[in-house]
CSV table of C-alpha atoms and ligand atoms in Angstrom, one decimal:
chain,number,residue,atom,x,y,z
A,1,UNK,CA,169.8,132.7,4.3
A,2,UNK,CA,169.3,134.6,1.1
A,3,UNK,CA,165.6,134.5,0.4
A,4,UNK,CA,163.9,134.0,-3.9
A,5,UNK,CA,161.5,135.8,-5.2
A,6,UNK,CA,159.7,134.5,-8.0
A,7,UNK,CA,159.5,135.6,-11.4
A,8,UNK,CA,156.6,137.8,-12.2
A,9,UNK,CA,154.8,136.8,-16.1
A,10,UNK,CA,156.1,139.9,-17.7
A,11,UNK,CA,159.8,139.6,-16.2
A,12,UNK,CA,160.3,136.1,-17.8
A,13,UNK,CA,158.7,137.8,-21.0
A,14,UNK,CA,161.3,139.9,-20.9
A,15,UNK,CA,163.7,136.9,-20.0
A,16,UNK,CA,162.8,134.9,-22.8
A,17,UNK,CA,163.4,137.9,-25.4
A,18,UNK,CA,167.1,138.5,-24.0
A,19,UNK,CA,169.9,137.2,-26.2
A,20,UNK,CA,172.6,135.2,-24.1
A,21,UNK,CA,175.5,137.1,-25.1
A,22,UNK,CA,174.2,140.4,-24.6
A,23,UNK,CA,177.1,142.4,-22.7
A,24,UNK,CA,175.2,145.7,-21.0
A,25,UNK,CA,171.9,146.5,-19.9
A,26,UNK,CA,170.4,148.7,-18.0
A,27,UNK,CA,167.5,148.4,-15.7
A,28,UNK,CA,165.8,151.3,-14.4
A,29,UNK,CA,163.9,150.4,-11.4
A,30,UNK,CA,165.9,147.6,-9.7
A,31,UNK,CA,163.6,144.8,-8.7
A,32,UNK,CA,162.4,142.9,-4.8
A,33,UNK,CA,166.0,142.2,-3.6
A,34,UNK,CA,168.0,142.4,-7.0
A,35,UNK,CA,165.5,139.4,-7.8
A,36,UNK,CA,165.0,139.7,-11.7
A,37,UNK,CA,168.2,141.3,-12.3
A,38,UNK,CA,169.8,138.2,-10.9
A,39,UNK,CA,167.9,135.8,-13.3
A,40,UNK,CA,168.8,138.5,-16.2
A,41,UNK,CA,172.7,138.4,-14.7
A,42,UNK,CA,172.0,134.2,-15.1
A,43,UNK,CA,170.3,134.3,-18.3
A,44,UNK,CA,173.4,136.5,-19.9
A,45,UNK,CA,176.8,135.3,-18.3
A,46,UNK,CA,178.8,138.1,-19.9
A,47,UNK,CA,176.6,141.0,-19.1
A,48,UNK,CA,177.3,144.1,-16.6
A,49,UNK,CA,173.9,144.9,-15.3
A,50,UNK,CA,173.1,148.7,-13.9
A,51,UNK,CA,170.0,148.5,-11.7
A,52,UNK,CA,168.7,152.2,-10.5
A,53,UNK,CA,166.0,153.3,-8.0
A,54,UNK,CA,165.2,156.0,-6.3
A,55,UNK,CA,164.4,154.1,-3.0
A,56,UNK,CA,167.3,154.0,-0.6
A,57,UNK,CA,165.2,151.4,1.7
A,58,UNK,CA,164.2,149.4,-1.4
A,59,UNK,CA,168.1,149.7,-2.6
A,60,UNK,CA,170.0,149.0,1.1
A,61,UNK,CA,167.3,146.1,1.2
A,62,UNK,CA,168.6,144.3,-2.5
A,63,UNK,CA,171.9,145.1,-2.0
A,64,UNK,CA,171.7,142.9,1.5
A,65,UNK,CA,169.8,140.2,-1.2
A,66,UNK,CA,172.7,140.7,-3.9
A,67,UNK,CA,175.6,140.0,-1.6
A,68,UNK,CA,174.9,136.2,-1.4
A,69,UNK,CA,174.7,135.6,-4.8
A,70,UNK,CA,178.3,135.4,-7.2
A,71,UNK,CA,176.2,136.9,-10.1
A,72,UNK,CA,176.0,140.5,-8.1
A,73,UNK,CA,179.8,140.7,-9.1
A,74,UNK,CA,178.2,142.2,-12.2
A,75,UNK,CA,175.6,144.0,-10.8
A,76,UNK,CA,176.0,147.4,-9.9
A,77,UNK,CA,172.8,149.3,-8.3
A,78,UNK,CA,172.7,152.7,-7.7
A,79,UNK,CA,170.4,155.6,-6.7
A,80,UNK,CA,169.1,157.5,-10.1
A,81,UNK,CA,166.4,158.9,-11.1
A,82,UNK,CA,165.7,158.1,-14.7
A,83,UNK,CA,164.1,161.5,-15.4
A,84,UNK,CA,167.1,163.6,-14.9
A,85,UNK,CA,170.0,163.3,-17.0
A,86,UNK,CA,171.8,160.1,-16.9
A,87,UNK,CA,175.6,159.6,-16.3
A,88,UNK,CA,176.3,157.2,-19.2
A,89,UNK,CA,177.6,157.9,-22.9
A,90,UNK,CA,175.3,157.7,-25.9
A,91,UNK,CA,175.0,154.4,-27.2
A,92,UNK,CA,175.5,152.7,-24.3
A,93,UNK,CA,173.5,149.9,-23.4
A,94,UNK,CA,172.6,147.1,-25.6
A,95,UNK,CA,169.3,146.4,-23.6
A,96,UNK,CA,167.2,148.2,-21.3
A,97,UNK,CA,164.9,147.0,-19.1
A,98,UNK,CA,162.1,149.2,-17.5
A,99,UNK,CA,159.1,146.9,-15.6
A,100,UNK,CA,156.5,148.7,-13.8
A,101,UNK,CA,158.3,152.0,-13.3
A,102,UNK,CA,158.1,154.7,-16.2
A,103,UNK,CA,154.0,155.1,-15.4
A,104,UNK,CA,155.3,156.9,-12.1
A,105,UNK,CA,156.6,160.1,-14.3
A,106,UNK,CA,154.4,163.0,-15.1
A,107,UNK,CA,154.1,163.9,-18.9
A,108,UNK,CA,157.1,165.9,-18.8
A,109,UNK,CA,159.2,164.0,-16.8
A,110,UNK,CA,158.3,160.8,-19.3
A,111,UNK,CA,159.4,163.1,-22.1
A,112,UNK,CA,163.1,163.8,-20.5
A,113,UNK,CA,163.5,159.9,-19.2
A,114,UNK,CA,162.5,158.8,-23.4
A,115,UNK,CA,165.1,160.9,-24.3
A,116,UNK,CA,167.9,159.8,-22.1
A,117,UNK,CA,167.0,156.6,-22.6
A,118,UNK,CA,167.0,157.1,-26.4
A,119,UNK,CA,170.6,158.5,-26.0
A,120,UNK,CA,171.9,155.8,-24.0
A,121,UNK,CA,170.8,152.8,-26.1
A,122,UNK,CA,172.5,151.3,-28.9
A,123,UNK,CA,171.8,151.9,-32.1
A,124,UNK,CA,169.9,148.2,-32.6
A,125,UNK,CA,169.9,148.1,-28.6
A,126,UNK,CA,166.1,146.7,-26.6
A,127,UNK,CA,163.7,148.7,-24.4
A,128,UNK,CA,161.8,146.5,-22.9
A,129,UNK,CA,158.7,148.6,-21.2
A,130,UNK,CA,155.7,147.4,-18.8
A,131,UNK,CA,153.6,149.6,-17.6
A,132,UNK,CA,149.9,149.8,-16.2
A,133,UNK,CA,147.3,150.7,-18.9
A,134,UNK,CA,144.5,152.8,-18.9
A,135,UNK,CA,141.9,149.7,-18.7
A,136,UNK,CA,143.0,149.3,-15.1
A,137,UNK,CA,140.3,148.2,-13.0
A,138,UNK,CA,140.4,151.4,-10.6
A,139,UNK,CA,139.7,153.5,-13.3
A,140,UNK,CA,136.1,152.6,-14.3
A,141,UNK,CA,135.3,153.0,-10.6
A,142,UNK,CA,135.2,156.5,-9.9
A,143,UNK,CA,134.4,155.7,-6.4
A,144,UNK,CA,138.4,155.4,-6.7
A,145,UNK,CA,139.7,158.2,-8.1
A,146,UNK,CA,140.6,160.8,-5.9
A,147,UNK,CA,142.4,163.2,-9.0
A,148,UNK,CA,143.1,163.6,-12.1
A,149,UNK,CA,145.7,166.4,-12.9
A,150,UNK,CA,145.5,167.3,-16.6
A,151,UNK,CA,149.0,169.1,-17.8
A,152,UNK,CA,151.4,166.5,-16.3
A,153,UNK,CA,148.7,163.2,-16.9
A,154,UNK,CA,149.1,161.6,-13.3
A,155,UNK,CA,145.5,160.1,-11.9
A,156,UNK,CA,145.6,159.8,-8.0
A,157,UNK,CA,143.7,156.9,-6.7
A,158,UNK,CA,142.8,154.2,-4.0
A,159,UNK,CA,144.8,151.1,-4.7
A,160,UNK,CA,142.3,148.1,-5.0
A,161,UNK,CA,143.6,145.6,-2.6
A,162,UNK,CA,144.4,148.5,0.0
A,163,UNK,CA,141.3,150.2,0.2
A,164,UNK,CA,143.3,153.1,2.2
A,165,UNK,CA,146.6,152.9,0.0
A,166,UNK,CA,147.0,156.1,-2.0
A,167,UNK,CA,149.1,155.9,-5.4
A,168,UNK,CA,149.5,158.2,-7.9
A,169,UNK,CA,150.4,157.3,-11.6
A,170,UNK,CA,150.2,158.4,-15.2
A,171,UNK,CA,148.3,155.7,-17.2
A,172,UNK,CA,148.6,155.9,-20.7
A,173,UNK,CA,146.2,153.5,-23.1
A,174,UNK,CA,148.6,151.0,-25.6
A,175,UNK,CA,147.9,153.4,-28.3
A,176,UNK,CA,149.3,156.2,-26.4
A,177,UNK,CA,152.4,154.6,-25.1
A,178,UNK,CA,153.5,153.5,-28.2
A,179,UNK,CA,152.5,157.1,-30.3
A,180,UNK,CA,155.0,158.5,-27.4
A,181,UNK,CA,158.0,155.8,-28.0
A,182,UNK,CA,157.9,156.5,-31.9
A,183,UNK,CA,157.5,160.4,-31.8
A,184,UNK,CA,160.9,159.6,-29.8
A,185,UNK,CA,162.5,157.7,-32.6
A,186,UNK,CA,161.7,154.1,-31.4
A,187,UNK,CA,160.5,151.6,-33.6
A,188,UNK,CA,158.1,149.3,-32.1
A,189,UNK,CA,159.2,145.5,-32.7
A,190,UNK,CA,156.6,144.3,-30.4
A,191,UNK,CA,153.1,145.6,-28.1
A,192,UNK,CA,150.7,143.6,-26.1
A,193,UNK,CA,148.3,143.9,-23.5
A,194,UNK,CA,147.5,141.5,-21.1
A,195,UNK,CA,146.5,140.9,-17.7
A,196,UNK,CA,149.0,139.7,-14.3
A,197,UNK,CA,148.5,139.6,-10.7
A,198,UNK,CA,150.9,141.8,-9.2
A,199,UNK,CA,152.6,140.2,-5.6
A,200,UNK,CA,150.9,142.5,-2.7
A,201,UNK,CA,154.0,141.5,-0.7
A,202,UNK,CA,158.0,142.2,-0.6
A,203,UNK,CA,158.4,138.7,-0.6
A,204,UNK,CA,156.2,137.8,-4.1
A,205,UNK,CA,154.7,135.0,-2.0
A,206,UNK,CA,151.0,136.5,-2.4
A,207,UNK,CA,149.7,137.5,-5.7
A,208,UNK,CA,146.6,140.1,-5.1
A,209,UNK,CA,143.8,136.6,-6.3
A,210,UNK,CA,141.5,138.5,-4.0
A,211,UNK,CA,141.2,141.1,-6.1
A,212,UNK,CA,141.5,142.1,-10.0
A,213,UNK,CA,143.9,141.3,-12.0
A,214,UNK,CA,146.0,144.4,-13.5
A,215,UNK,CA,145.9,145.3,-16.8
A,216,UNK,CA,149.5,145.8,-18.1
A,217,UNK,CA,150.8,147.4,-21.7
A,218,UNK,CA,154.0,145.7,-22.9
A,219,UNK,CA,156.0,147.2,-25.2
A,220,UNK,CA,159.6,146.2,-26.7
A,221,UNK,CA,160.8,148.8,-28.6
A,222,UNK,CA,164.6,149.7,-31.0
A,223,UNK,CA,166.6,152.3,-31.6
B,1,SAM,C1,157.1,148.6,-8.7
B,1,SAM,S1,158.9,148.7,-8.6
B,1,SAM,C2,159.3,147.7,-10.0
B,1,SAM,C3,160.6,147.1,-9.9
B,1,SAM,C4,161.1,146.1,-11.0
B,1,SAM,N1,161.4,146.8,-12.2
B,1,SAM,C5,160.2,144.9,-11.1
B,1,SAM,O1,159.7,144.7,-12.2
B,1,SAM,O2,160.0,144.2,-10.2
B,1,SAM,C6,159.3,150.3,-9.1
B,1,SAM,C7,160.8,150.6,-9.0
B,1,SAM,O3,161.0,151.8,-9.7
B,1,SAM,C8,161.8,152.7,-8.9
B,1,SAM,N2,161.5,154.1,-9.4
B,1,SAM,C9,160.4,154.8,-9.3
B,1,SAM,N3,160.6,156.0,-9.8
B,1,SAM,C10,161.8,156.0,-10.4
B,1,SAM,C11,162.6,157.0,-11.1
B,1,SAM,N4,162.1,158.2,-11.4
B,1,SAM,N5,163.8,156.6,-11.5
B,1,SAM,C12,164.3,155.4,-11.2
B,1,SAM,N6,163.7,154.5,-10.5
B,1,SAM,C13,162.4,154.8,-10.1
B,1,SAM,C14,161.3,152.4,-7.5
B,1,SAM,O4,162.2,152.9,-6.6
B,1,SAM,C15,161.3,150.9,-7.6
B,1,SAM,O5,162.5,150.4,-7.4
C-alpha cells in the first residue's frame, strides 16, 4: 500500500503561492517518496513536473512511491545534479522549486547552480528557495562545530538530534542569500525567516519536538 507523507510548513508555503494553471516546473531535490511533488502535480493539473536528486536510493525509493499514484504520469524524476549544467533550454520552467537543498553547495558550486537556474526559468517564471540560516541552533554551540572551511563557505557539524550524525552545509544569513539571488539578476518578490521542525524520519511521522526547532530562510524570487 502506497504510504503519505505529510506536508512540511514551508512545502504548503510553497503550495499556496503556486498558480493552478502553471504548466512546468522544476524541482531540484525531489522530495520523501515523490511526496510534495505529488501535492504540487494535484495542486496544478496541467503541469509536467521534473524532480532531480542526486540520491539513487532516495530516487529508486520515490519512484516505488510514484508508481501508485495516476499524478506520477506527469512526473518525471531523474538523477542531476543542479550544479552542473543542466539539460533544458533557457526559459524553460515557469516555476522552480528548490526546498532544503541549495545550502548543500559550496560557494562556487551555488554560483554555477544560480546561473543555470537563472537560464532555465522563464522570464516572469518562480524560484521558490528554503534553505537553513545562519541562526541555526548548532551554530552558537561551538561544542558543535567540527569546521568551518572559508573559500567554499561549508560549516561541518554535529547534527542536533543525532549527537553522532555528521553534516556538512553552507549557511548563509537572509541577508546574504538574498544579496546572492539579486547579484544573479533575481528580483526578490518575497523573504522570511521562520522557524519548522524538520521530520527526523523517512516517513515524516516524527518531527525532531525533542530538540530545537530549525531556523529556515525562505525566499521567492523572479526572473
Ligand atoms: C533534504 S532533501 C529535501 C527534499 C525536498 N526538496 C523536500 O523539501 O522535502 C534534499 C534533496 O536534495 C538532493 N540534492 C542534494 N544535493 C543535490 C544536488 N547537488 N543536485 C540535486 N539534488 C541534490 C538530495 O538528494 C535530496 O533529494
Amino acid at each position: 500500500m502506497e504510504k503519505v507523507f505529510k506536508s512540511s510548513k514551508s512545502e504548503k508555503r510553497a503550495l499556496k503561492l503556486l498558480d493552478k494553471n502553471t504548466k512546468k516546473i522544476l524541482s531540484i531535490g525531489i522530495s520523501t517518496g515523490g511526496s510534495a511533488e505529488l501535492n504540487i502535480a494535484r495542486k496544478c493539473p496541467q503541469a509536467q513536473i521534473v524532480a532531480t536528486t542526486i540520491d539513487e536510493k532516495g530516487l529508486q525509493f520515490s519512484n516505488a512511491q510514484l508508481k501508485n499514484f495516476k499524478e506520477a504520469e506527469r512526473i518525471v524524476t531523474k538523477i542531476e545534479d543542479v550544479s552542473k549544467k543542466m539539460p533544458y533550454g533557457d526559459n524553460t520552467f515557469d516555476f522552480i522549486y528548490a526546498r532544503l537543498v541549495l545550502h548543500y553547495l559550496t560557494k562556487q558550486q551555488l554560483e554555477k547552480a544560480l546561473n543555470e537556474i537563472y537560464r532555465v526559468l522563464k522570464s516572469g517564471g518562480k524560484l521558490f528557495i528554503v534553505a537553513r540560516n545562519n541562526k541555526e541552533w548548532e551554530l552558537t554551540k561551538p561544542e558543535f562545530i567540527i569546521s568551518y572551511n572559508e573559500k567554499t563557505n561549508m560549516t561541518t557539524y554535529y547534527e542536533q538530534w543525532k549527537y553522532e550524525v555528521i553534516r556538512t552545509r553552507q549557511f548563509l544569513s537572509t541577508q546574504q542569500l538574498q544579496e546572492i539571488l539579486i547579484s544573479h539578476g533575481f528580483k526578490i518578490e518575497r523573504c522570511k525567516e521562520y522557524k519548522e521542525y524538520l521530520y527526523t524520519d523517512y516517513e515524516r511521522t516524527n518531527k525532531n519536538k525533542s530538540s530545537k526547532p530549525n531556523y529556515l530562510t525562505e525566499v521567492v524570487v523572479t526572473k
